[in-house]
Amino acid sequence: MKASLLLAAALASLSVGCSSVSSPDDDTDGARPEPSCAYVVEYDGRTYLGRAETDVPVGNSLGAATRPACDDTPGDGDEEEGPALMTAFAVRGVDPSVAVAVAEDPGEYRLVVADSVKELPPELRKVTERS
């Protein structure tokens, strides 16, 4: 009986540590992805957060971008991975200070939105609604 109570208490404390907590300041329009090694890209001195959209109308190449290494699970063997170098591309009709696209695979570009963007502007909403 005593052992089962200890086990129940331990499991309860673990489940509390894994739960998600939201606050009134949480983003409600979907501009920001979930935390825990979110898809983060650094380009032109800005930090961009990845979105699910991969059908993005790209324009000209803007230059080098970096996806920093992430180790959200220590001891899983990926400690040696360094940052990923990639190319940033303009998203047609959207200012690069708001969003860019990065090449993940040939012909596939992922939308990343500047961390400073709290609400998607109309020109970017058009891109995300068609994906």
JSON list of C-alpha atoms in Angstrom, two decimals:
[
{"chain": "A", "resi": 1, "resn": "MET", "atom": "CA", "xyz": [0.00, 0.00, 0.00]},
{"chain": "A", "resi": 2, "resn": "LYS", "atom": "CA", "xyz": [2.78, 2.42, 0.99]},
{"chain": "A", "resi": 3, "resn": "ALA", "atom": "CA", "xyz": [4.68, 1.66, -2.24]},
{"chain": "A", "resi": 4, "resn": "SER", "atom": "CA", "xyz": [1.62, 2.27, -4.41]},
{"chain": "A", "resi": 5, "resn": "LEU", "atom": "CA", "xyz": [1.03, 5.64, -2.71]},
{"chain": "A", "resi": 6, "resn": "LEU", "atom": "CA", "xyz": [4.63, 6.65, -3.38]},
{"chain": "A", "resi": 7, "resn": "LEU", "atom": "CA", "xyz": [4.29, 5.56, -7.02]},
{"chain": "A", "resi": 8, "resn": "ALA", "atom": "CA", "xyz": [1.04, 7.51, -7.41]},
{"chain": "A", "resi": 9, "resn": "ALA", "atom": "CA", "xyz": [2.64, 10.63, -5.91]},
{"chain": "A", "resi": 10, "resn": "ALA", "atom": "CA", "xyz": [5.65, 10.32, -8.20]},
{"chain": "A", "resi": 11, "resn": "LEU", "atom": "CA", "xyz": [3.48, 9.90, -11.30]},
{"chain": "A", "resi": 12, "resn": "ALA", "atom": "CA", "xyz": [1.32, 12.87, -10.30]},
{"chain": "A", "resi": 13, "resn": "SER", "atom": "CA", "xyz": [4.37, 15.12, -9.98]},
{"chain": "A", "resi": 14, "resn": "LEU", "atom": "CA", "xyz": [5.65, 13.97, -13.38]},
{"chain": "A", "resi": 15, "resn": "SER", "atom": "CA", "xyz": [2.35, 14.67, -15.10]},
{"chain": "A", "resi": 16, "resn": "VAL", "atom": "CA", "xyz": [2.28, 18.19, -13.68]},
{"chain": "A", "resi": 17, "resn": "GLY", "atom": "CA", "xyz": [5.78, 18.84, -15.05]},
{"chain": "A", "resi": 18, "resn": "CYS", "atom": "CA", "xyz": [4.71, 17.77, -18.55]},
{"chain": "A", "resi": 19, "resn": "SER", "atom": "CA", "xyz": [1.53, 19.75, -18.80]},
{"chain": "A", "resi": 20, "resn": "SER", "atom": "CA", "xyz": [1.21, 22.88, -20.87]},
{"chain": "A", "resi": 21, "resn": "VAL", "atom": "CA", "xyz": [0.38, 26.15, -19.23]},
{"chain": "A", "resi": 22, "resn": "SER", "atom": "CA", "xyz": [-1.25, 28.98, -21.10]},
{"chain": "A", "resi": 23, "resn": "SER", "atom": "CA", "xyz": [-1.46, 32.58, -20.08]},
{"chain": "A", "resi": 24, "resn": "PRO", "atom": "CA", "xyz": [-3.57, 35.55, -21.12]},
{"chain": "A", "resi": 25, "resn": "ASP", "atom": "CA", "xyz": [-0.57, 36.74, -23.17]},
{"chain": "A", "resi": 26, "resn": "ASP", "atom": "CA", "xyz": [-0.56, 33.60, -25.36]},
{"chain": "A", "resi": 27, "resn": "ASP", "atom": "CA", "xyz": [-0.77, 34.27, -29.07]},
{"chain": "A", "resi": 28, "resn": "THR", "atom": "CA", "xyz": [-4.27, 33.55, -30.31]},
{"chain": "A", "resi": 29, "resn": "ASP", "atom": "CA", "xyz": [-3.91, 34.03, -34.08]},
{"chain": "A", "resi": 30, "resn": "GLY", "atom": "CA", "xyz": [-1.43, 31.22, -34.63]},
{"chain": "A", "resi": 31, "resn": "ALA", "atom": "CA", "xyz": [1.58, 33.37, -35.55]},
{"chain": "A", "resi": 32, "resn": "ARG", "atom": "CA", "xyz": [3.80, 31.56, -33.06]},
{"chain": "A", "resi": 33, "resn": "PRO", "atom": "CA", "xyz": [4.55, 27.82, -32.99]},
{"chain": "A", "resi": 34, "resn": "GLU", "atom": "CA", "xyz": [4.66, 25.64, -29.90]},
{"chain": "A", "resi": 35, "resn": "PRO", "atom": "CA", "xyz": [7.84, 25.92, -27.80]},
{"chain": "A", "resi": 36, "resn": "SER", "atom": "CA", "xyz": [10.41, 23.12, -27.16]},
{"chain": "A", "resi": 37, "resn": "CYS", "atom": "CA", "xyz": [12.91, 23.32, -29.97]},
{"chain": "A", "resi": 38, "resn": "ALA", "atom": "CA", "xyz": [10.55, 25.16, -32.23]},
{"chain": "A", "resi": 39, "resn": "TYR", "atom": "CA", "xyz": [11.74, 25.59, -35.79]},
{"chain": "A", "resi": 40, "resn": "VAL", "atom": "CA", "xyz": [13.91, 28.70, -35.36]},
{"chain": "A", "resi": 41, "resn": "VAL", "atom": "CA", "xyz": [15.86, 30.41, -38.14]},
{"chain": "A", "resi": 42, "resn": "GLU", "atom": "CA", "xyz": [18.23, 33.34, -37.85]},
{"chain": "A", "resi": 43, "resn": "TYR", "atom": "CA", "xyz": [18.52, 35.65, -40.84]},
{"chain": "A", "resi": 44, "resn": "ASP", "atom": "CA", "xyz": [19.73, 39.25, -41.21]},
{"chain": "A", "resi": 45, "resn": "GLY", "atom": "CA", "xyz": [20.04, 39.75, -37.45]},
{"chain": "A", "resi": 46, "resn": "ARG", "atom": "CA", "xyz": [16.44, 38.62, -36.83]},
{"chain": "A", "resi": 47, "resn": "THR", "atom": "CA", "xyz": [14.95, 35.48, -35.34]},
{"chain": "A", "resi": 48, "resn": "TYR", "atom": "CA", "xyz": [12.17, 33.78, -37.32]},
{"chain": "A", "resi": 49, "resn": "LEU", "atom": "CA", "xyz": [9.83, 31.07, -36.08]},
{"chain": "A", "resi": 50, "resn": "GLY", "atom": "CA", "xyz": [8.75, 28.27, -38.39]},
{"chain": "A", "resi": 51, "resn": "ARG", "atom": "CA", "xyz": [5.22, 27.54, -39.47]},
{"chain": "A", "resi": 52, "resn": "ALA", "atom": "CA", "xyz": [3.71, 24.47, -41.07]},
{"chain": "A", "resi": 53, "resn": "GLU", "atom": "CA", "xyz": [3.24, 26.04, -44.50]},
{"chain": "A", "resi": 54, "resn": "THR", "atom": "CA", "xyz": [5.56, 24.64, -47.16]},
{"chain": "A", "resi": 55, "resn": "ASP", "atom": "CA", "xyz": [3.66, 25.74, -50.27]},
{"chain": "A", "resi": 56, "resn": "VAL", "atom": "CA", "xyz": [5.10, 29.25, -50.24]},
{"chain": "A", "resi": 57, "resn": "PRO", "atom": "CA", "xyz": [5.39, 31.59, -53.25]},
{"chain": "A", "resi": 58, "resn": "VAL", "atom": "CA", "xyz": [9.10, 32.38, -53.19]},
{"chain": "A", "resi": 59, "resn": "GLY", "atom": "CA", "xyz": [10.94, 35.22, -54.84]},
{"chain": "A", "resi": 60, "resn": "ASN", "atom": "CA", "xyz": [14.63, 36.00, -55.00]},
{"chain": "A", "resi": 61, "resn": "SER", "atom": "CA", "xyz": [17.30, 34.43, -52.86]},
{"chain": "A", "resi": 62, "resn": "LEU", "atom": "CA", "xyz": [18.12, 36.73, -49.94]},
{"chain": "A", "resi": 63, "resn": "GLY", "atom": "CA", "xyz": [21.24, 35.01, -48.64]},
{"chain": "A", "resi": 64, "resn": "ALA", "atom": "CA", "xyz": [22.42, 32.71, -45.90]},
{"chain": "A", "resi": 65, "resn": "ALA", "atom": "CA", "xyz": [20.26, 31.79, -42.93]},
{"chain": "A", "resi": 66, "resn": "THR", "atom": "CA", "xyz": [21.02, 29.55, -39.97]},
{"chain": "A", "resi": 67, "resn": "ARG", "atom": "CA", "xyz": [18.91, 27.13, -37.99]},
{"chain": "A", "resi": 68, "resn": "PRO", "atom": "CA", "xyz": [20.62, 26.90, -34.58]},
{"chain": "A", "resi": 69, "resn": "ALA", "atom": "CA", "xyz": [21.24, 23.49, -33.07]},
{"chain": "A", "resi": 70, "resn": "CYS", "atom": "CA", "xyz": [18.63, 22.33, -30.59]},
{"chain": "A", "resi": 71, "resn": "ASP", "atom": "CA", "xyz": [19.10, 19.83, -27.79]},
{"chain": "A", "resi": 72, "resn": "ASP", "atom": "CA", "xyz": [15.73, 19.62, -26.05]},
{"chain": "A", "resi": 73, "resn": "THR", "atom": "CA", "xyz": [16.41, 16.02, -25.00]},
{"chain": "A", "resi": 74, "resn": "PRO", "atom": "CA", "xyz": [19.83, 15.75, -23.36]},
{"chain": "A", "resi": 75, "resn": "GLY", "atom": "CA", "xyz": [21.43, 12.34, -23.67]},
{"chain": "A", "resi": 76, "resn": "ASP", "atom": "CA", "xyz": [19.58, 11.31, -26.84]},
{"chain": "A", "resi": 77, "resn": "GLY", "atom": "CA", "xyz": [22.76, 11.31, -28.92]},
{"chain": "A", "resi": 78, "resn": "ASP", "atom": "CA", "xyz": [22.26, 14.51, -30.94]},
{"chain": "A", "resi": 79, "resn": "GLU", "atom": "CA", "xyz": [24.63, 16.66, -28.90]},
{"chain": "A", "resi": 80, "resn": "GLU", "atom": "CA", "xyz": [27.14, 16.68, -31.78]},
{"chain": "A", "resi": 81, "resn": "GLU", "atom": "CA", "xyz": [24.74, 18.33, -34.25]},
{"chain": "A", "resi": 82, "resn": "GLY", "atom": "CA", "xyz": [25.67, 21.87, -35.12]},
{"chain": "A", "resi": 83, "resn": "PRO", "atom": "CA", "xyz": [23.64, 24.64, -36.69]},
{"chain": "A", "resi": 84, "resn": "ALA", "atom": "CA", "xyz": [22.07, 23.99, -40.09]},
{"chain": "A", "resi": 85, "resn": "LEU", "atom": "CA", "xyz": [23.01, 26.40, -42.86]},
{"chain": "A", "resi": 86, "resn": "MET", "atom": "CA", "xyz": [20.29, 27.19, -45.39]},
{"chain": "A", "resi": 87, "resn": "THR", "atom": "CA", "xyz": [19.22, 29.86, -47.84]},
{"chain": "A", "resi": 88, "resn": "ALA", "atom": "CA", "xyz": [16.52, 32.44, -47.12]},
{"chain": "A", "resi": 89, "resn": "PHE", "atom": "CA", "xyz": [14.16, 33.47, -49.91]},
{"chain": "A", "resi": 90, "resn": "ALA", "atom": "CA", "xyz": [11.76, 36.38, -50.21]},
{"chain": "A", "resi": 91, "resn": "VAL", "atom": "CA", "xyz": [8.08, 35.50, -49.92]},
{"chain": "A", "resi": 92, "resn": "ARG", "atom": "CA", "xyz": [6.32, 37.26, -52.79]},
{"chain": "A", "resi": 93, "resn": "GLY", "atom": "CA", "xyz": [4.32, 40.25, -51.53]},
{"chain": "A", "resi": 94, "resn": "VAL", "atom": "CA", "xyz": [5.72, 40.09, -47.98]},
{"chain": "A", "resi": 95, "resn": "ASP", "atom": "CA", "xyz": [8.45, 42.28, -46.47]},
{"chain": "A", "resi": 96, "resn": "PRO", "atom": "CA", "xyz": [11.46, 40.14, -45.43]},
{"chain": "A", "resi": 97, "resn": "SER", "atom": "CA", "xyz": [11.42, 41.81, -42.01]},
{"chain": "A", "resi": 98, "resn": "VAL", "atom": "CA", "xyz": [8.04, 40.09, -41.49]},
{"chain": "A", "resi": 99, "resn": "ALA", "atom": "CA", "xyz": [8.62, 36.67, -43.07]},
{"chain": "A", "resi": 100, "resn": "VAL", "atom": "CA", "xyz": [10.92, 34.72, -45.35]},
{"chain": "A", "resi": 101, "resn": "ALA", "atom": "CA", "xyz": [11.00, 31.19, -46.70]},
{"chain": "A", "resi": 102, "resn": "VAL", "atom": "CA", "xyz": [13.84, 28.74, -46.23]},
{"chain": "A", "resi": 103, "resn": "ALA", "atom": "CA", "xyz": [14.72, 25.84, -48.49]},
{"chain": "A", "resi": 104, "resn": "GLU", "atom": "CA", "xyz": [14.29, 22.52, -46.69]},
{"chain": "A", "resi": 105, "resn": "ASP", "atom": "CA", "xyz": [14.40, 20.27, -49.74]},
{"chain": "A", "resi": 106, "resn": "PRO", "atom": "CA", "xyz": [14.76, 21.10, -53.43]},
{"chain": "A", "resi": 107, "resn": "GLY", "atom": "CA", "xyz": [11.52, 22.73, -54.48]},
{"chain": "A", "resi": 108, "resn": "GLU", "atom": "CA", "xyz": [10.07, 22.87, -50.95]},
{"chain": "A", "resi": 109, "resn": "TYR", "atom": "CA", "xyz": [10.21, 26.05, -48.91]},
{"chain": "A", "resi": 110, "resn": "ARG", "atom": "CA", "xyz": [9.10, 26.51, -45.32]},
{"chain": "A", "resi": 111, "resn": "LEU", "atom": "CA", "xyz": [7.56, 29.75, -44.14]},
{"chain": "A", "resi": 112, "resn": "VAL", "atom": "CA", "xyz": [9.25, 31.40, -41.16]},
{"chain": "A", "resi": 113, "resn": "VAL", "atom": "CA", "xyz": [7.81, 34.49, -39.49]},
{"chain": "A", "resi": 114, "resn": "ALA", "atom": "CA", "xyz": [9.82, 37.09, -37.57]},
{"chain": "A", "resi": 115, "resn": "ASP", "atom": "CA", "xyz": [9.66, 36.54, -33.82]},
{"chain": "A", "resi": 116, "resn": "SER", "atom": "CA", "xyz": [8.57, 40.17, -33.40]},
{"chain": "A", "resi": 117, "resn": "VAL", "atom": "CA", "xyz": [5.35, 39.60, -35.40]},
{"chain": "A", "resi": 118, "resn": "LYS", "atom": "CA", "xyz": [2.42, 39.29, -33.02]},
{"chain": "A", "resi": 119, "resn": "GLU", "atom": "CA", "xyz": [-0.36, 39.20, -35.62]},
{"chain": "A", "resi": 120, "resn": "LEU", "atom": "CA", "xyz": [-0.05, 38.10, -39.23]},
{"chain": "A", "resi": 121, "resn": "PRO", "atom": "CA", "xyz": [-0.44, 41.06, -41.64]},
{"chain": "A", "resi": 122, "resn": "PRO", "atom": "CA", "xyz": [-3.05, 40.68, -44.43]},
{"chain": "A", "resi": 123, "resn": "GLU", "atom": "CA", "xyz": [-0.47, 39.99, -47.16]},
{"chain": "A", "resi": 124, "resn": "LEU", "atom": "CA", "xyz": [0.96, 37.11, -45.12]},
{"chain": "A", "resi": 125, "resn": "ARG", "atom": "CA", "xyz": [-2.48, 35.82, -44.14]},
{"chain": "A", "resi": 126, "resn": "LYS", "atom": "CA", "xyz": [-3.18, 35.36, -47.87]},
{"chain": "A", "resi": 127, "resn": "VAL", "atom": "CA", "xyz": [-0.13, 33.10, -48.13]},
{"chain": "A", "resi": 128, "resn": "THR", "atom": "CA", "xyz": [-1.06, 31.02, -45.08]},
{"chain": "A", "resi": 129, "resn": "GLU", "atom": "CA", "xyz": [-4.72, 30.63, -46.04]},
{"chain": "A", "resi": 130, "resn": "ARG", "atom": "CA", "xyz": [-3.91, 29.20, -49.45]},
{"chain": "A", "resi": 131, "resn": "SER", "atom": "CA", "xyz": [-1.51, 26.56, -48.07]}
]
